[in-house]
Amino acid sequence: MAEEQKKDENMELLSIEEAAAYLRFSTTYLYRLARANEIPHMNFGRHILFRKADLYAWVGSKIQGA
């Protein structure tokens, strides 16, 4: 059961507003990062979605000296 829950968390998709709140960024800044392909995201028509696990890994990759 714990493995299934972890799998669900890794697949959790966030809207631009949810991702901005999760990262504590403004939506404007997040749109800018996505447009420049500087942050992992998926485009579905006019919608931008983010996988929570990808955002977590992206933040980890930005930590200096890690």
Coordinates of C-alpha atoms in Angstrom, one line a residue:
M1 CA 0.0 0.0 0.0
A2 CA 2.8 2.4 0.8
E3 CA 4.4 1.7 -2.6
E4 CA 1.0 2.5 -4.3
Q5 CA 0.7 5.7 -2.4
K6 CA 4.3 6.7 -3.4
K7 CA 3.5 5.9 -7.1
D8 CA 0.4 8.2 -6.9
E9 CA 2.4 11.0 -5.4
N10 CA 5.0 10.8 -8.2
M11 CA 2.2 11.1 -10.8
E12 CA 0.4 14.0 -9.1
L13 CA -0.2 16.7 -11.7
L14 CA -0.3 20.4 -10.7
S15 CA -1.8 23.3 -12.5
I16 CA 0.2 26.5 -13.0
E17 CA -1.4 28.0 -9.9
E18 CA -0.8 24.9 -7.8
A19 CA 2.8 24.6 -9.0
A20 CA 3.4 28.3 -8.2
A21 CA 2.1 27.8 -4.7
Y22 CA 4.1 24.7 -4.2
L23 CA 7.3 26.4 -5.3
R24 CA 6.4 29.8 -3.8
F25 CA 6.8 31.5 -7.1
S26 CA 4.5 33.9 -8.8
T27 CA 2.5 32.4 -11.7
T28 CA 4.1 35.0 -14.0
Y29 CA 7.6 33.8 -13.1
L30 CA 6.6 30.2 -13.6
Y31 CA 5.1 30.9 -17.0
R32 CA 8.4 32.6 -17.9
L33 CA 10.4 29.5 -16.8
A34 CA 8.1 27.2 -18.7
R35 CA 8.1 29.3 -21.9
A36 CA 12.0 29.2 -21.8
N37 CA 11.9 25.4 -21.1
E38 CA 13.9 26.0 -17.9
I39 CA 11.5 23.9 -15.8
P40 CA 10.0 20.5 -16.5
H41 CA 6.4 20.9 -17.7
M42 CA 3.8 19.5 -20.1
N43 CA 1.6 21.4 -22.5
F44 CA -1.9 20.2 -23.2
G45 CA -3.4 22.7 -25.6
R46 CA -3.6 26.0 -23.7
H47 CA -2.9 24.2 -20.3
I48 CA 0.4 23.8 -18.7
L49 CA 0.8 21.0 -16.2
F50 CA 3.6 20.1 -13.8
R51 CA 4.4 16.7 -12.2
K52 CA 5.1 17.3 -8.5
A53 CA 8.0 14.8 -8.5
D54 CA 9.6 16.6 -11.4
L55 CA 9.4 20.0 -9.6
Y56 CA 10.9 18.4 -6.5
A57 CA 13.8 17.0 -8.5
W58 CA 14.2 20.3 -10.4
V59 CA 14.6 22.2 -7.1
G60 CA 17.1 19.7 -5.9
S61 CA 19.2 20.1 -9.0
K62 CA 19.3 23.9 -8.4
I63 CA 20.9 23.6 -4.9
Q64 CA 24.4 24.9 -5.0
G65 CA 27.1 22.5 -3.9
A66 CA 24.8 19.5 -3.9

